[in-house]
CSV table of C-alpha atoms in Angstrom, one decimal:
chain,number,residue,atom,x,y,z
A,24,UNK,CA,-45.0,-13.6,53.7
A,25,UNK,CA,-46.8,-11.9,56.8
A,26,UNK,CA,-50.5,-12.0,56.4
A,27,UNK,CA,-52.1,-9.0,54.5
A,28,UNK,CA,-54.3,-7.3,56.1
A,29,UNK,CA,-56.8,-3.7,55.2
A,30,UNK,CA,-57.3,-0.6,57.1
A,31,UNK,CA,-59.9,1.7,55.7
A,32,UNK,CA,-58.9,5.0,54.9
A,33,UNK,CA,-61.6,6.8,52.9
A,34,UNK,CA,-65.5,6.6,52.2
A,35,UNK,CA,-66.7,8.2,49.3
A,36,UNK,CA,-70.5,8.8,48.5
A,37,UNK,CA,-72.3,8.9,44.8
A,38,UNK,CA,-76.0,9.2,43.7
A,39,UNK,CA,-76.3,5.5,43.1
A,40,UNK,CA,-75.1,1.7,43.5
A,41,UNK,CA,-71.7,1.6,42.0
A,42,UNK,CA,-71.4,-1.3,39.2
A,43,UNK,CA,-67.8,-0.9,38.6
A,44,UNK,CA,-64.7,1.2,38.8
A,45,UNK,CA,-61.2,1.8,36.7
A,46,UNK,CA,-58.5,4.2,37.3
A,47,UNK,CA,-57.8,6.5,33.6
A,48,UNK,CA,-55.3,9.1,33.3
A,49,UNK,CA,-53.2,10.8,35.8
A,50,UNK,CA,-54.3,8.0,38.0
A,51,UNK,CA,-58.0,9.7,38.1
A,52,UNK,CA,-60.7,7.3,39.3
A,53,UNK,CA,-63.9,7.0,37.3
A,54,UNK,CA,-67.2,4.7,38.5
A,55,UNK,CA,-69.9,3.1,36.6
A,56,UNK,CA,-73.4,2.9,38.4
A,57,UNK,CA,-77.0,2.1,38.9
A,58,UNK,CA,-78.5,5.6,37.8
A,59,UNK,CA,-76.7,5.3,33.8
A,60,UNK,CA,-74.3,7.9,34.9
A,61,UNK,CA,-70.6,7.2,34.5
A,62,UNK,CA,-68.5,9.5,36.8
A,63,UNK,CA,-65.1,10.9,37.9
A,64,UNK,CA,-64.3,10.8,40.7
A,65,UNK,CA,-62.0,12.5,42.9
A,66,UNK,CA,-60.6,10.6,46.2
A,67,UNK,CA,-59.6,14.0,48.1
A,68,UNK,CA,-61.3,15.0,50.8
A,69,UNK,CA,-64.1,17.9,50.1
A,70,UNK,CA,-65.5,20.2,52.9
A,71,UNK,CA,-67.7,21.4,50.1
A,72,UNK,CA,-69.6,19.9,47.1
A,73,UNK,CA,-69.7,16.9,45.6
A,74,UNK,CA,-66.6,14.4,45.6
A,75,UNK,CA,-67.8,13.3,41.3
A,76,UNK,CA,-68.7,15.0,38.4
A,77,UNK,CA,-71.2,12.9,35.7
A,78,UNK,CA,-69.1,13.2,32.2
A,79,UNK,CA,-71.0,10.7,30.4
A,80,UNK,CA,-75.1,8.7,30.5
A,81,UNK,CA,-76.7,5.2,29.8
A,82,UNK,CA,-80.5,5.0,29.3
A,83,UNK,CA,-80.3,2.1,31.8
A,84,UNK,CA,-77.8,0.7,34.5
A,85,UNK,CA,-74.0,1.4,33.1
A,86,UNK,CA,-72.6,-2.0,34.3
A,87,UNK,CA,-68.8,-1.1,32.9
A,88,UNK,CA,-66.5,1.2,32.9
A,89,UNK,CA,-62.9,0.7,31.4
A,90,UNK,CA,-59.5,2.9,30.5
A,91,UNK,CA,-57.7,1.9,27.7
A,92,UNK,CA,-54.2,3.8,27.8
A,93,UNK,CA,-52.9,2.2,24.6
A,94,UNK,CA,-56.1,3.7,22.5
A,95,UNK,CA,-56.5,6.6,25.4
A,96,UNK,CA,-60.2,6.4,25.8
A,97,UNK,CA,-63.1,5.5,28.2
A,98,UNK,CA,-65.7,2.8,27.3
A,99,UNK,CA,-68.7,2.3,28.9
A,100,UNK,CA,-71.1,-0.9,29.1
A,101,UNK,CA,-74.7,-0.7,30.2
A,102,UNK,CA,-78.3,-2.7,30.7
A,103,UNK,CA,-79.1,-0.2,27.6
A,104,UNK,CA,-76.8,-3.1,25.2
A,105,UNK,CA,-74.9,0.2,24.0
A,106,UNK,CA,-71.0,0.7,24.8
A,107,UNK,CA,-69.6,4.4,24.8
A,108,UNK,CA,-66.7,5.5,24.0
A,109,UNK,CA,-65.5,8.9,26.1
A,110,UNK,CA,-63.0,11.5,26.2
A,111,UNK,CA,-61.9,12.3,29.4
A,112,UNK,CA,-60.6,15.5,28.9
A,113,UNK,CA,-63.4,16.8,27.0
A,114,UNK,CA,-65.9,14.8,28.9
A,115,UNK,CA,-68.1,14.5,25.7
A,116,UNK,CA,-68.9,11.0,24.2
A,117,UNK,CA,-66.9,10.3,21.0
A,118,UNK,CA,-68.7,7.2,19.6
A,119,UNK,CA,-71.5,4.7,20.3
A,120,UNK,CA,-71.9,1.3,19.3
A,121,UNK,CA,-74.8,-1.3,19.9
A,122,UNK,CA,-73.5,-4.2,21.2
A,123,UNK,CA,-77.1,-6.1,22.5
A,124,UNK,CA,-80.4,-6.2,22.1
A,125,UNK,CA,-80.2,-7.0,26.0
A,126,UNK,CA,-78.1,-6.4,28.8
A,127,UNK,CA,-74.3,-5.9,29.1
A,128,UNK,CA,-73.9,-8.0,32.3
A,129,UNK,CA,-70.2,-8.0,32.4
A,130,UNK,CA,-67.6,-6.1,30.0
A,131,UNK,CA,-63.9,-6.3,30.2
A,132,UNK,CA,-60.6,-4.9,28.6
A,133,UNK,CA,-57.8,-7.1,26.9
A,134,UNK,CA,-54.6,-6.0,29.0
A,135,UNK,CA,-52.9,-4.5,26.2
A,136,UNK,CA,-56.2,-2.2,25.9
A,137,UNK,CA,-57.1,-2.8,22.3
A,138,UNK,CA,-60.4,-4.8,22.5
A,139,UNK,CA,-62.9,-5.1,24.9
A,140,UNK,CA,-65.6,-8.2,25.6
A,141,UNK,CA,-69.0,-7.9,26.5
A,142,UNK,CA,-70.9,-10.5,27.7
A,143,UNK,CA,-75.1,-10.8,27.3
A,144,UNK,CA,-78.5,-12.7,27.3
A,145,UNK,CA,-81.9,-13.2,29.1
A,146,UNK,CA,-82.8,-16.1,31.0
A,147,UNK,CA,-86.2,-17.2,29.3
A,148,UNK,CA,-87.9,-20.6,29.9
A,149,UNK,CA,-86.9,-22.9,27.0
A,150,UNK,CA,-88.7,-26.5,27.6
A,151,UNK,CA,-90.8,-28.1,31.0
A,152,UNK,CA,-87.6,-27.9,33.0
A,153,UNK,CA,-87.7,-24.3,32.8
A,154,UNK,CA,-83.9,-24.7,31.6
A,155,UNK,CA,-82.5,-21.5,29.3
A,156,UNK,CA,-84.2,-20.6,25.9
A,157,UNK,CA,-81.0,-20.3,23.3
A,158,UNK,CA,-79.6,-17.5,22.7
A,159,UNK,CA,-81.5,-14.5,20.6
A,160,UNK,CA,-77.8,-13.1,19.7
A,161,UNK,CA,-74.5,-14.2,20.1
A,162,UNK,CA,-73.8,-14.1,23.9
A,163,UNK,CA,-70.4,-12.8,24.0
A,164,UNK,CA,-68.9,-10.2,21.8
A,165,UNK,CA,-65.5,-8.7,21.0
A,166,UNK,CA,-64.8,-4.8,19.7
A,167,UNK,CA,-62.0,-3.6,18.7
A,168,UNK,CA,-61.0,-0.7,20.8
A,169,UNK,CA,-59.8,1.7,18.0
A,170,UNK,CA,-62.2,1.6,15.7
A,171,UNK,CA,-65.6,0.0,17.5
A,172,UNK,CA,-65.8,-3.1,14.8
A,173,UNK,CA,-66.7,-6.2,16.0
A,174,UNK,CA,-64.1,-8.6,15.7
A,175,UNK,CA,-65.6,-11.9,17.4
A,176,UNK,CA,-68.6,-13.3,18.8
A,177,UNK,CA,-69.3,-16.3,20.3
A,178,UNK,CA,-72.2,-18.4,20.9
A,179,UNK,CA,-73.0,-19.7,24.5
A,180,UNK,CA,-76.6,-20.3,27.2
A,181,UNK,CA,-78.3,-17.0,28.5
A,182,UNK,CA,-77.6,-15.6,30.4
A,183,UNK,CA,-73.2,-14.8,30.8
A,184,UNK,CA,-73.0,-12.8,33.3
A,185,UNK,CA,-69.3,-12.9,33.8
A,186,UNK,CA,-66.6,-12.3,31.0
A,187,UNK,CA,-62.6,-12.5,31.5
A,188,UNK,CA,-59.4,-12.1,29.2
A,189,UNK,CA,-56.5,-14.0,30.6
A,190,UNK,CA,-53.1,-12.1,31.9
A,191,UNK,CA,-51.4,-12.2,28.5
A,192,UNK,CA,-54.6,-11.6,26.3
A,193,UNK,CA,-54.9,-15.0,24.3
A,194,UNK,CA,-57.8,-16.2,25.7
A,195,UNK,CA,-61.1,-15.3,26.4
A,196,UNK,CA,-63.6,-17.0,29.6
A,197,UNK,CA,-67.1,-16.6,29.6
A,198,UNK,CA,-69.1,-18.0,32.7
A,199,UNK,CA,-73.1,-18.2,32.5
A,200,UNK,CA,-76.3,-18.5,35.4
A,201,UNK,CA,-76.0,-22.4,34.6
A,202,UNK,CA,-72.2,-22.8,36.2
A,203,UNK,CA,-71.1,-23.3,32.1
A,204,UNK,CA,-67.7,-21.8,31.7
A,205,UNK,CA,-66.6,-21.5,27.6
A,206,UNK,CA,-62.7,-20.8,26.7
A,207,UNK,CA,-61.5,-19.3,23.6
A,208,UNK,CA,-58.0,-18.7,22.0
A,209,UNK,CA,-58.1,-15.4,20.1
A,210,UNK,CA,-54.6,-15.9,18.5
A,211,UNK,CA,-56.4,-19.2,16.7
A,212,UNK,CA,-59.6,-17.2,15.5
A,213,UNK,CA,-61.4,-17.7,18.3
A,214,UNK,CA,-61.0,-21.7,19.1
A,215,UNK,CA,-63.1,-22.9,21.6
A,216,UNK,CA,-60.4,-25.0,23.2
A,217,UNK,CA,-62.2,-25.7,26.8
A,218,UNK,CA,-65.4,-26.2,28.9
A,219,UNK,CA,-66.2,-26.1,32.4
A,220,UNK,CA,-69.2,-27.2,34.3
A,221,UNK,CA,-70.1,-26.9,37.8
A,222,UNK,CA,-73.6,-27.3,39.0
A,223,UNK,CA,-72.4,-25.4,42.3
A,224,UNK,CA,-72.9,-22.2,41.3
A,225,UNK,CA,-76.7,-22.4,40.7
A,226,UNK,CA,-79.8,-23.3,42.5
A,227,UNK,CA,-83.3,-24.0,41.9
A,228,UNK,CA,-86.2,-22.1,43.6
A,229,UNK,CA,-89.2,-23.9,45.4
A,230,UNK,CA,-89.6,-21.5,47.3
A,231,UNK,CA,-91.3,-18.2,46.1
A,232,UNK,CA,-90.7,-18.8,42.5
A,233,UNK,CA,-89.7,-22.0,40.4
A,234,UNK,CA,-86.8,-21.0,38.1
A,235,UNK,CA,-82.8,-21.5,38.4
A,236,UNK,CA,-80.9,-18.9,40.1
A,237,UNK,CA,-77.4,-17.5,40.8
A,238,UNK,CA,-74.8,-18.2,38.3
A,239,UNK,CA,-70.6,-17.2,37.7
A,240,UNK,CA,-70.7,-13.6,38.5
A,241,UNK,CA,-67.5,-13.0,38.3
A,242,UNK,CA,-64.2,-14.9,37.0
A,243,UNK,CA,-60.4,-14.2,36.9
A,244,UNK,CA,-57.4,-16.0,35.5
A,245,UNK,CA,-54.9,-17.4,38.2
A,246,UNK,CA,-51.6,-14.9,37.2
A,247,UNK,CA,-50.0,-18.0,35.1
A,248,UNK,CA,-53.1,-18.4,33.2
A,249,UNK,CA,-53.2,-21.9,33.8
A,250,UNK,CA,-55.8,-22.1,36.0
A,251,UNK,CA,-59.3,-20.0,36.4
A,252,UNK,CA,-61.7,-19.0,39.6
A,253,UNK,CA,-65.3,-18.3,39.1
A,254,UNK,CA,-67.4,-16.6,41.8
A,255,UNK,CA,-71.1,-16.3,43.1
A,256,UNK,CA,-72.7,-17.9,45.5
A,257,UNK,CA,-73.7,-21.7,46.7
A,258,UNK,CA,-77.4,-23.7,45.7
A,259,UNK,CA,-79.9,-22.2,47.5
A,260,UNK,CA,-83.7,-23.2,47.0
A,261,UNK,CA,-85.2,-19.8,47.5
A,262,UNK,CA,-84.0,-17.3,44.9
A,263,UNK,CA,-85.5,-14.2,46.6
A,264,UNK,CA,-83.2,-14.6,49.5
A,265,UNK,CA,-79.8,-14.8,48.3
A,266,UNK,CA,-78.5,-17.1,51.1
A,267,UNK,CA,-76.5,-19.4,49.4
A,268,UNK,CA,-72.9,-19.7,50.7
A,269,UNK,CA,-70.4,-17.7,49.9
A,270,UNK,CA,-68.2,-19.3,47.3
A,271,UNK,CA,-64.7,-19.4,45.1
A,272,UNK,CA,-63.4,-22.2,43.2
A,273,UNK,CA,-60.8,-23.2,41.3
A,274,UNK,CA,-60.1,-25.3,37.8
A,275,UNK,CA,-57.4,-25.8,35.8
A,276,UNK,CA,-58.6,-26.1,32.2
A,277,UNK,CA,-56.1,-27.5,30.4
A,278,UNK,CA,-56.3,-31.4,29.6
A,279,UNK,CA,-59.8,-31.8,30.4
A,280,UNK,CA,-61.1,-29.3,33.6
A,281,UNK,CA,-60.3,-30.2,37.2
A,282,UNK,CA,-61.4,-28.4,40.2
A,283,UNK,CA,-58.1,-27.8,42.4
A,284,UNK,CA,-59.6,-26.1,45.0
A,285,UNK,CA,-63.0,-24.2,46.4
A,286,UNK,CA,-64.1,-21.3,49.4
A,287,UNK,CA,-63.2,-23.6,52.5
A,288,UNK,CA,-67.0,-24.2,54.3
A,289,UNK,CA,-65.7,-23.4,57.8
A,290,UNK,CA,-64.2,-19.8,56.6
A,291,UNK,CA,-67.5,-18.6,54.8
A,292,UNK,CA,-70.5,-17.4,55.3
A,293,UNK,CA,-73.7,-17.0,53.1
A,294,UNK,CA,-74.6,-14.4,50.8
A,295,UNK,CA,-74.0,-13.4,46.8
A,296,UNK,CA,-70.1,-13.1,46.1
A,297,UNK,CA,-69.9,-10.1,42.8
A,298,UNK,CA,-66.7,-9.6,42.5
A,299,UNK,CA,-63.2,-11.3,42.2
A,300,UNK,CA,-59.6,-9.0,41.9
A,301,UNK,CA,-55.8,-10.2,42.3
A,302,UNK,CA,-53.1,-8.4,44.0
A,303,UNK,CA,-50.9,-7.0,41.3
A,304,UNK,CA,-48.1,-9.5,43.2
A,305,UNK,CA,-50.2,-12.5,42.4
A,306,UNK,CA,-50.0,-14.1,45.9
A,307,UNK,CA,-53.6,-13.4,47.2
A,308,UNK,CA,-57.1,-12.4,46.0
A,309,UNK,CA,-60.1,-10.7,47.7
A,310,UNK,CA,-63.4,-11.9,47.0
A,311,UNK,CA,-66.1,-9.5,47.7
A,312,UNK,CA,-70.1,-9.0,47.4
A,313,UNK,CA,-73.3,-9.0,49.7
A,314,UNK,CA,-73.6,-10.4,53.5
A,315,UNK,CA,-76.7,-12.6,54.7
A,316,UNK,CA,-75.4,-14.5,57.5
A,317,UNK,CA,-71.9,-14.2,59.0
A,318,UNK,CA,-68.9,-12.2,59.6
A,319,UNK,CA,-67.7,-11.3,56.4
A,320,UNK,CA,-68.5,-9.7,52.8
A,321,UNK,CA,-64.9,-9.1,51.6
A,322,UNK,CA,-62.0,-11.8,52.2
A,323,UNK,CA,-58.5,-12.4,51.1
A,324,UNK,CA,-57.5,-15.4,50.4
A,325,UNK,CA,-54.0,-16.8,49.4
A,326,UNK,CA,-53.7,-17.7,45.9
A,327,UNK,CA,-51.5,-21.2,46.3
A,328,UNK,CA,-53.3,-22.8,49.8
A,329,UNK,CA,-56.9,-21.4,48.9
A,330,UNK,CA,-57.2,-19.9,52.9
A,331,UNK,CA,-58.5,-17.0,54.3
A,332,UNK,CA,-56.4,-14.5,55.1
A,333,UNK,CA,-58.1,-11.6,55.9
A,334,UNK,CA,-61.8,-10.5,56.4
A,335,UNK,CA,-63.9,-7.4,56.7
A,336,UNK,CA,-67.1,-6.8,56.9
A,337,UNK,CA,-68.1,-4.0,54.9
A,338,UNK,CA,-71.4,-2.7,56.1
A,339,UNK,CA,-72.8,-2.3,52.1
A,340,UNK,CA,-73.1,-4.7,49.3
A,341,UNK,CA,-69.6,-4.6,47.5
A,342,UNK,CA,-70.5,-5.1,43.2
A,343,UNK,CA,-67.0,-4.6,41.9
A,344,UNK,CA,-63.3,-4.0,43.1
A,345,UNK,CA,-59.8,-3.1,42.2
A,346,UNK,CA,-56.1,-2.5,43.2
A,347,UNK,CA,-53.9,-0.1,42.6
A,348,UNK,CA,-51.1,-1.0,40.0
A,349,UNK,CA,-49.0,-1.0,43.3
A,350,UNK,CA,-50.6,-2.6,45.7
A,351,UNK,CA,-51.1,-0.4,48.5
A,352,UNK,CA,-54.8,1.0,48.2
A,353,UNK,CA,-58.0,-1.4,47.0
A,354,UNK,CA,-60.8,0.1,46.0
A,355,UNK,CA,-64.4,-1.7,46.3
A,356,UNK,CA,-67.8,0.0,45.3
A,357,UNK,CA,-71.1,-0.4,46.0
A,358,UNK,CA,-74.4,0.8,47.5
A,359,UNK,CA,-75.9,1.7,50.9
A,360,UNK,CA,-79.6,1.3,51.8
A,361,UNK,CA,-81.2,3.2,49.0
A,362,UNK,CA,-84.1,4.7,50.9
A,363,UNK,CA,-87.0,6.0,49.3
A,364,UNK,CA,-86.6,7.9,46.0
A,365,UNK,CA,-88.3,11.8,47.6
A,366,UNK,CA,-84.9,11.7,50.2
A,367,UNK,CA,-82.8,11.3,47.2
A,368,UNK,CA,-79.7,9.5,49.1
A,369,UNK,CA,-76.7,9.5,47.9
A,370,UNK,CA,-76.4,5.8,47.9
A,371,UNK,CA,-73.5,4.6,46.0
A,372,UNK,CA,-70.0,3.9,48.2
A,373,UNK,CA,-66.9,3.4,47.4
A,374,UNK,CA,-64.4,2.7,50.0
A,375,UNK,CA,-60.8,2.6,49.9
A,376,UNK,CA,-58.5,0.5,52.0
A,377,UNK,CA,-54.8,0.8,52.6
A,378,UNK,CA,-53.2,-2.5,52.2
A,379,UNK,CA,-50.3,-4.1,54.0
A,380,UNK,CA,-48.6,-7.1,52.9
């Protein structure tokens, strides 16, 4: 296939950082962000007024935001620990349930829409080492979409920040700050049935501040399933600066985890890598999140060789991304320089790229 490439088409602006994105019905496009507002959005052009509308509010960050079509609903995630369920024709929340006493870092949808995962927990000092407390709650939980009851949860180290169903909804990833990736089969109960460690994902500050940094921000089944790729960023030994390299890799999981491939060194760069999508054809993958040294801060790459394909540099921190169900547009949002609160920017971007393959 010829290389894929993106040309920008649109910019969008919102009141705040964008935490994530999902297209609901009629092909509408709604965002999660910074401020606790979740919004639609609408990607024509506007001489006049604003290009969203808020429909629905988190007391704290909303981190998620997710369309299930079988169940025809919204549901929301946020730093507040609650998830939301919304109507999107009446714009009016319809139920709320408390998933945490902390933080919804990560929350994701089963593809057939009827449960959604949530992943949780604060990094507290548990011993000399300064190595994770255990848990306070079971780190990972699973709702069922129709009626809001919990149907799993799963023990694992604060904090998982990163939470993935595979492509035909069996199994269930969960990827935490100290580069431990758990697998469970949800057809078998929920069966742990796999572990992965890498230390590569996570560093340890000297300078500034003595504590363990970075994590798996973001994970993704390969489109077989058989494999998984976990995102973030390289060591680095000064957590305030977020200039580790930029980083992918790849294990297969079953038969004991291997690593079959990694983010080649001489096509990245260094800064905090958020957010990991496929192309809905399976044969590439962008990897996306904040620059802070180099060219780049969203690449494709090709799914079978691991090599770059394409690279842009954004100009904005990119937090989370998406495709169209054919292909042609991506979505990526994120956040501008913020300035000071009295200017009251709007902040938050989302751009859209056409994409040819």
């Amino acid at each position: 296939m010829n290389s894929p490439s993106l040309k920008k088409a649109k910019e969008i602006k919102l009141p705040s950082h964008v935490l994530d994105l999902t297209f609901g019905p009629s092909k509408k496009l709604y965002a999660a962000c910074l401020d606790g507002g979740i919004y639609e959005v609408s990607t024509s052009f506007k001489l006049l007024g604003d290009n969203f509308k808020e429909i629905a509010r988190h007391d704290n960050y909303a981190s998620g935001i997710h369309w299930s079509a079988s169940q025809k609903t919204l549901i929301s995630a946020s730093y507040d620990g609650d998830l939301k369920w919304i109507d999107p024709k009446e714009k009016k929340e319809s139920k709320i349930v408390k998933a945490h006493s902390f933080w919804s870092w990560q929350s994701q949808l089963s593809p057939d829409g009827k449960l959604i995962a949530t992943s949780t927990g604060q990094y507290l000092c548990g011993g000399y080492k300064y190595e994770p407390a255990p848990e306070r709650e079971p780190s990972v939980k699973v709702f069922d979409v129709a009626t809001g009851e919990l149907r799993h949860s799963f023990p694992h180290t604060p904090p998982v920040q990163s939470v993935a169903f595979s492509n035909d909804g069996k199994l269930l990833a969960a990827g935490n700050l100290m580069g431990e990736v758990i697998l469970w089969d949800l057809t078998q109960n929920g069966k742990e049935i796999a572990r992965i460690k890498t230390p590569d994902f996570t560093g340890w500050g000297i300078i500034k501040g003595h504590y363990y940094t970075g994590g798996i921000f973001d994970l993704h089944f390969a489109p077989d399933d058989q494999s998984l790729y976990l995102v973030g960023m390289g060591s680095t030994t000064d957590p305030a600066a977020g200039n580790g390299k930029q980083l992918w890799q790849r294990f297969t999981w079953k038969d004991g985890p291997k690593k079959e491939g990694a983010a080649a060194d001489g096509e990245i760069g260094q800064g905090l890598m958020e957010t990991l999508a496929f192309h809905p054809r399976g044969k590439f993958f962008l990897m996306a999140g904040r620059l802070f040294k180099g060219n780049w801060n969203a690449a494709l790459f090709d799914h079978e060789s691991g090599s770059r394909l394409h690279q842009k540099n954004i100009g904005f921190r990119i937090s989370t991304s998406t495709f169209t169900n054919d292909g042609k547009r991506l979505f990526l949002g994120g956040g501008a320089n913020q300035g000071r609160p009295n200017e009251k920017k709007k902040w938050g971007r989302i751009v859209v790229y056409d994409v040819s393959s």
